Amino acid sequence: MKALVADRSIVSRLSNYSCGHPSGDGVKIQTIPVPEILANEILVRVRSVALNPTDFKHIDIVSPRGAIIGCDYSGTVARALYMEDSTPTAVLLVEYLKIPGDLAWKVPSSVSDEEAATFGVSAVTAMLALNARLGVPWLDSGKSQGQEDTPIFIYSGSTAAGLYSIQLAKLAGLKVVTTASPKSHDLVKEYGADDVFDYRSPTAAEDIIRAYPNIDRALDCFSEGTSTEFCANVVRRNRGWVVTLLDSGKKDLDGVRVDFMLAYSVFNAEFQWLPPVGPKFHKVPSDNDALRRFYAALPEIALKLKTPPLKNIDGGLENLTTGLDLLRQGKVSGTKLVATVF
């Protein structure tokens, strides 16, 4: 089968990490064996994929040569192997992947393949940050009462993770405050934001504090530049809590707790950033439990959520580098890139 694999040496990746200016695609199409599944795994015939910023970051910095690229997909079950079944069948000529059987979810008939593919990194990041970190009530436990005046701040609400976060927080009963550029104000309100501020305004943080003096939780869906400091300023009066998606290297900002999370922790396995020299991350069993809970409820929850606006990348697997370049250049805003690869 065909796969998009990383094609940068460790020297190239270290150079990219240092200078931030990668050259070339850094990936290639390679023919690899169809995965053999083990007990309680599923072989999935991939139909659609969604692209994420983490994909090009893996290409440019993280993934060793030959590593398969990509996180988000939807497809159909080609083979399931249970404990009593010992003879998996390999089917060739199309693209496949294998997953733990209890980390799959059945897509409702009203959700398209392209829409289903977006419930990976972006939606899981929103769930992990809000439900497993910041204490936002889980949707499978019902809407919480009496929290309509309890605000939560989401920086960069027009990102895919931001749009899912807005919806999860709103459905849980919270008042959602976010930032976006003026062109995206209508978009984030359409997805449930109660109030939106222009992050470029020099008084934005002060305006939020004035309007919501009891705000004490923030999710930084941008996590670059000064965004984390902005979030800390918003919740500082209440000695609040900020969750970030990239590591700022700080655990505390003048009395504000700052927690960094990577959604890869949901797989309950150790992993390393920029191996073999980068930092290692330990298993987090509770995050794996959170993912199982989320995906168990997702067939119902997905009917309540709107996927981000989709932009299709034509050309199948061979043309995914076009979308990756758009993400790399910061040219994707308010949309989610998806592609049909088979």
PDB file of C-alpha atoms in Angstrom, residues 124-273:
ATOM      1  CA  VAL A 124      -9.608  15.403  21.168  1.00  0.00           C
ATOM      2  CA  THR A 125      -7.403  18.377  22.073  1.00  0.00           C
ATOM      3  CA  ALA A 126     -10.504  20.359  23.027  1.00  0.00           C
ATOM      4  CA  MET A 127     -11.842  17.473  25.117  1.00  0.00           C
ATOM      5  CA  LEU A 128      -8.539  16.820  26.858  1.00  0.00           C
ATOM      6  CA  ALA A 129      -7.941  20.474  27.711  1.00  0.00           C
ATOM      7  CA  LEU A 130     -11.462  21.260  28.861  1.00  0.00           C
ATOM      8  CA  ASN A 131     -12.777  18.047  30.413  1.00  0.00           C
ATOM      9  CA  ALA A 132      -9.601  16.302  31.577  1.00  0.00           C
ATOM     10  CA  ARG A 133      -7.652  19.425  32.617  1.00  0.00           C
ATOM     11  CA  LEU A 134      -9.808  22.486  33.276  1.00  0.00           C
ATOM     12  CA  GLY A 135     -12.747  20.696  34.879  1.00  0.00           C
ATOM     13  CA  VAL A 136     -15.421  21.524  32.308  1.00  0.00           C
ATOM     14  CA  PRO A 137     -18.313  19.045  32.777  1.00  0.00           C
ATOM     15  CA  TRP A 138     -18.384  16.081  30.402  1.00  0.00           C
ATOM     16  CA  LEU A 139     -21.221  16.101  27.894  1.00  0.00           C
ATOM     17  CA  ASP A 140     -22.092  12.475  28.599  1.00  0.00           C
ATOM     18  CA  SER A 141     -22.999  13.495  32.158  1.00  0.00           C
ATOM     19  CA  GLY A 142     -25.581  16.012  30.974  1.00  0.00           C
ATOM     20  CA  LYS A 143     -25.607  19.797  30.869  1.00  0.00           C
ATOM     21  CA  SER A 144     -24.588  21.344  34.168  1.00  0.00           C
ATOM     22  CA  GLN A 145     -27.059  23.687  35.778  1.00  0.00           C
ATOM     23  CA  GLY A 146     -26.252  27.072  37.231  1.00  0.00           C
ATOM     24  CA  GLN A 147     -23.067  27.671  35.201  1.00  0.00           C
ATOM     25  CA  GLU A 148     -24.529  30.020  32.608  1.00  0.00           C
ATOM     26  CA  ASP A 149     -22.699  32.925  34.238  1.00  0.00           C
ATOM     27  CA  THR A 150     -19.448  30.984  34.713  1.00  0.00           C
ATOM     28  CA  PRO A 151     -17.046  32.228  32.031  1.00  0.00           C
ATOM     29  CA  ILE A 152     -14.181  30.411  30.371  1.00  0.00           C
ATOM     30  CA  PHE A 153     -11.683  32.062  28.049  1.00  0.00           C
ATOM     31  CA  ILE A 154     -10.543  30.459  24.795  1.00  0.00           C
ATOM     32  CA  TYR A 155      -7.738  32.212  22.942  1.00  0.00           C
ATOM     33  CA  SER A 156      -7.849  31.897  19.127  1.00  0.00           C
ATOM     34  CA  GLY A 157     -11.394  30.634  18.828  1.00  0.00           C
ATOM     35  CA  SER A 158     -11.372  30.412  15.026  1.00  0.00           C
ATOM     36  CA  THR A 159      -8.829  27.573  14.959  1.00  0.00           C
ATOM     37  CA  ALA A 160     -10.207  24.060  14.556  1.00  0.00           C
ATOM     38  CA  ALA A 161      -9.370  23.259  18.184  1.00  0.00           C
ATOM     39  CA  GLY A 162     -10.883  26.585  19.191  1.00  0.00           C
ATOM     40  CA  LEU A 163     -14.168  25.932  17.387  1.00  0.00           C
ATOM     41  CA  TYR A 164     -14.525  22.525  19.010  1.00  0.00           C
ATOM     42  CA  SER A 165     -13.592  24.009  22.399  1.00  0.00           C
ATOM     43  CA  ILE A 166     -16.208  26.733  22.074  1.00  0.00           C
ATOM     44  CA  GLN A 167     -18.892  24.145  21.379  1.00  0.00           C
ATOM     45  CA  LEU A 168     -17.890  21.715  24.137  1.00  0.00           C
ATOM     46  CA  ALA A 169     -17.773  24.508  26.717  1.00  0.00           C
ATOM     47  CA  LYS A 170     -21.063  26.001  25.546  1.00  0.00           C
ATOM     48  CA  LEU A 171     -22.858  22.639  25.524  1.00  0.00           C
ATOM     49  CA  ALA A 172     -21.575  22.078  29.073  1.00  0.00           C
ATOM     50  CA  GLY A 173     -23.377  25.246  30.123  1.00  0.00           C
ATOM     51  CA  LEU A 174     -20.538  27.769  30.405  1.00  0.00           C
ATOM     52  CA  LYS A 175     -20.325  31.303  29.087  1.00  0.00           C
ATOM     53  CA  VAL A 176     -17.679  31.266  26.360  1.00  0.00           C
ATOM     54  CA  VAL A 177     -15.377  34.245  25.830  1.00  0.00           C
ATOM     55  CA  THR A 178     -12.891  34.108  22.972  1.00  0.00           C
ATOM     56  CA  THR A 179     -10.568  36.091  20.724  1.00  0.00           C
ATOM     57  CA  ALA A 180     -10.428  36.194  16.944  1.00  0.00           C
ATOM     58  CA  SER A 181      -9.611  38.594  14.153  1.00  0.00           C
ATOM     59  CA  PRO A 182     -12.560  40.800  13.138  1.00  0.00           C
ATOM     60  CA  LYS A 183     -13.158  38.742   9.982  1.00  0.00           C
ATOM     61  CA  SER A 184     -13.786  35.672  12.164  1.00  0.00           C
ATOM     62  CA  HIS A 185     -16.074  37.258  14.771  1.00  0.00           C
ATOM     63  CA  ASP A 186     -19.245  36.032  13.075  1.00  0.00           C
ATOM     64  CA  LEU A 187     -17.742  32.558  12.675  1.00  0.00           C
ATOM     65  CA  VAL A 188     -16.964  32.024  16.364  1.00  0.00           C
ATOM     66  CA  LYS A 189     -20.368  33.386  17.381  1.00  0.00           C
ATOM     67  CA  GLU A 190     -22.002  30.978  14.950  1.00  0.00           C
ATOM     68  CA  TYR A 191     -20.226  28.157  16.806  1.00  0.00           C
ATOM     69  CA  GLY A 192     -21.487  29.334  20.193  1.00  0.00           C
ATOM     70  CA  ALA A 193     -19.159  32.029  21.548  1.00  0.00           C
ATOM     71  CA  ASP A 194     -21.017  34.456  23.816  1.00  0.00           C
ATOM     72  CA  ASP A 195     -18.479  37.241  23.426  1.00  0.00           C
ATOM     73  CA  VAL A 196     -15.500  37.789  21.144  1.00  0.00           C
ATOM     74  CA  PHE A 197     -12.645  40.275  21.292  1.00  0.00           C
ATOM     75  CA  ASP A 198     -10.054  41.318  18.724  1.00  0.00           C
ATOM     76  CA  TYR A 199      -6.775  39.855  19.988  1.00  0.00           C
ATOM     77  CA  ARG A 200      -4.857  42.632  18.224  1.00  0.00           C
ATOM     78  CA  SER A 201      -6.506  45.381  20.249  1.00  0.00           C
ATOM     79  CA  PRO A 202      -4.021  46.813  22.782  1.00  0.00           C
ATOM     80  CA  THR A 203      -6.805  46.869  25.396  1.00  0.00           C
ATOM     81  CA  ALA A 204      -8.259  43.417  24.652  1.00  0.00           C
ATOM     82  CA  ALA A 205      -7.115  41.735  27.879  1.00  0.00           C
ATOM     83  CA  GLU A 206      -8.272  44.671  30.006  1.00  0.00           C
ATOM     84  CA  ASP A 207     -11.615  44.723  28.183  1.00  0.00           C
ATOM     85  CA  ILE A 208     -12.158  41.023  28.909  1.00  0.00           C
ATOM     86  CA  ILE A 209     -11.265  41.427  32.591  1.00  0.00           C
ATOM     87  CA  ARG A 210     -13.617  44.388  32.902  1.00  0.00           C
ATOM     88  CA  ALA A 211     -16.492  42.468  31.322  1.00  0.00           C
ATOM     89  CA  TYR A 212     -15.786  39.162  33.111  1.00  0.00           C
ATOM     90  CA  PRO A 213     -14.065  39.858  36.443  1.00  0.00           C
ATOM     91  CA  ASN A 214     -14.668  36.289  37.696  1.00  0.00           C
ATOM     92  CA  ILE A 215     -12.952  34.510  34.801  1.00  0.00           C
ATOM     93  CA  ASP A 216     -10.381  32.008  36.088  1.00  0.00           C
ATOM     94  CA  ARG A 217      -9.816  29.387  33.359  1.00  0.00           C
ATOM     95  CA  ALA A 218      -8.252  29.777  29.930  1.00  0.00           C
ATOM     96  CA  LEU A 219      -7.315  27.557  27.005  1.00  0.00           C
ATOM     97  CA  ASP A 220      -4.630  28.872  24.670  1.00  0.00           C
ATOM     98  CA  CYS A 221      -5.411  27.361  21.255  1.00  0.00           C
ATOM     99  CA  PHE A 222      -2.582  29.326  19.609  1.00  0.00           C
ATOM    100  CA  SER A 223       0.245  28.934  22.135  1.00  0.00           C
ATOM    101  CA  GLU A 224       2.807  31.005  20.256  1.00  0.00           C
ATOM    102  CA  GLY A 225       4.205  34.504  20.632  1.00  0.00           C
ATOM    103  CA  THR A 226       2.537  36.327  23.524  1.00  0.00           C
ATOM    104  CA  SER A 227      -0.718  34.342  23.541  1.00  0.00           C
ATOM    105  CA  THR A 228       0.010  32.510  26.806  1.00  0.00           C
ATOM    106  CA  GLU A 229       0.911  35.767  28.563  1.00  0.00           C
ATOM    107  CA  PHE A 230      -2.358  37.225  27.226  1.00  0.00           C
ATOM    108  CA  CYS A 231      -4.297  34.316  28.747  1.00  0.00           C
ATOM    109  CA  ALA A 232      -2.444  34.674  32.044  1.00  0.00           C
ATOM    110  CA  ASN A 233      -3.309  38.366  32.185  1.00  0.00           C
ATOM    111  CA  VAL A 234      -6.994  37.557  31.683  1.00  0.00           C
ATOM    112  CA  VAL A 235      -7.174  35.109  34.629  1.00  0.00           C
ATOM    113  CA  ARG A 236      -4.507  36.627  36.923  1.00  0.00           C
ATOM    114  CA  ARG A 237      -6.940  38.532  39.148  1.00  0.00           C
ATOM    115  CA  ASN A 238      -8.404  35.192  40.247  1.00  0.00           C
ATOM    116  CA  ARG A 239      -5.053  33.364  40.369  1.00  0.00           C
ATOM    117  CA  GLY A 240      -6.389  31.246  37.547  1.00  0.00           C
ATOM    118  CA  TRP A 241      -5.277  28.420  35.309  1.00  0.00           C
ATOM    119  CA  VAL A 242      -4.087  28.358  31.687  1.00  0.00           C
ATOM    120  CA  VAL A 243      -3.721  25.250  29.520  1.00  0.00           C
ATOM    121  CA  THR A 244      -1.437  25.589  26.485  1.00  0.00           C
ATOM    122  CA  LEU A 245      -0.903  23.371  23.440  1.00  0.00           C
ATOM    123  CA  LEU A 246       2.794  24.201  23.033  1.00  0.00           C
ATOM    124  CA  ASP A 247       5.382  24.342  25.795  1.00  0.00           C
ATOM    125  CA  SER A 248       6.263  27.867  26.900  1.00  0.00           C
ATOM    126  CA  GLY A 249       8.779  26.487  29.389  1.00  0.00           C
ATOM    127  CA  LYS A 250       6.907  28.128  32.256  1.00  0.00           C
ATOM    128  CA  LYS A 251       4.751  26.490  34.920  1.00  0.00           C
ATOM    129  CA  ASP A 252       3.764  29.752  36.577  1.00  0.00           C
ATOM    130  CA  LEU A 253       3.254  33.281  35.300  1.00  0.00           C
ATOM    131  CA  ASP A 254       3.048  35.687  38.233  1.00  0.00           C
ATOM    132  CA  GLY A 255       0.759  33.434  40.224  1.00  0.00           C
ATOM    133  CA  VAL A 256      -1.103  31.924  37.271  1.00  0.00           C
ATOM    134  CA  ARG A 257      -0.789  28.161  36.843  1.00  0.00           C
ATOM    135  CA  VAL A 258       0.303  27.170  33.319  1.00  0.00           C
ATOM    136  CA  ASP A 259      -0.077  23.576  32.131  1.00  0.00           C
ATOM    137  CA  PHE A 260       1.251  22.330  28.796  1.00  0.00           C
ATOM    138  CA  MET A 261      -0.379  19.302  27.174  1.00  0.00           C
ATOM    139  CA  LEU A 262       0.157  17.235  24.050  1.00  0.00           C
ATOM    140  CA  ALA A 263      -2.777  15.154  22.849  1.00  0.00           C
ATOM    141  CA  TYR A 264      -0.434  12.227  22.097  1.00  0.00           C
ATOM    142  CA  SER A 265      -0.714  11.384  25.796  1.00  0.00           C
ATOM    143  CA  VAL A 266      -4.113   9.804  25.106  1.00  0.00           C
ATOM    144  CA  PHE A 267      -2.422   6.674  23.733  1.00  0.00           C
ATOM    145  CA  ASN A 268      -0.937   5.709  27.121  1.00  0.00           C
ATOM    146  CA  ALA A 269       2.551   5.285  25.710  1.00  0.00           C
ATOM    147  CA  GLU A 270       5.843   7.064  26.254  1.00  0.00           C
ATOM    148  CA  PHE A 271       6.919   9.304  23.390  1.00  0.00           C
ATOM    149  CA  GLN A 272       9.740  11.695  22.598  1.00  0.00           C
ATOM    150  CA  TRP A 273       9.925  15.084  20.931  1.00  0.00           C
TER     151      TRP A 273
END
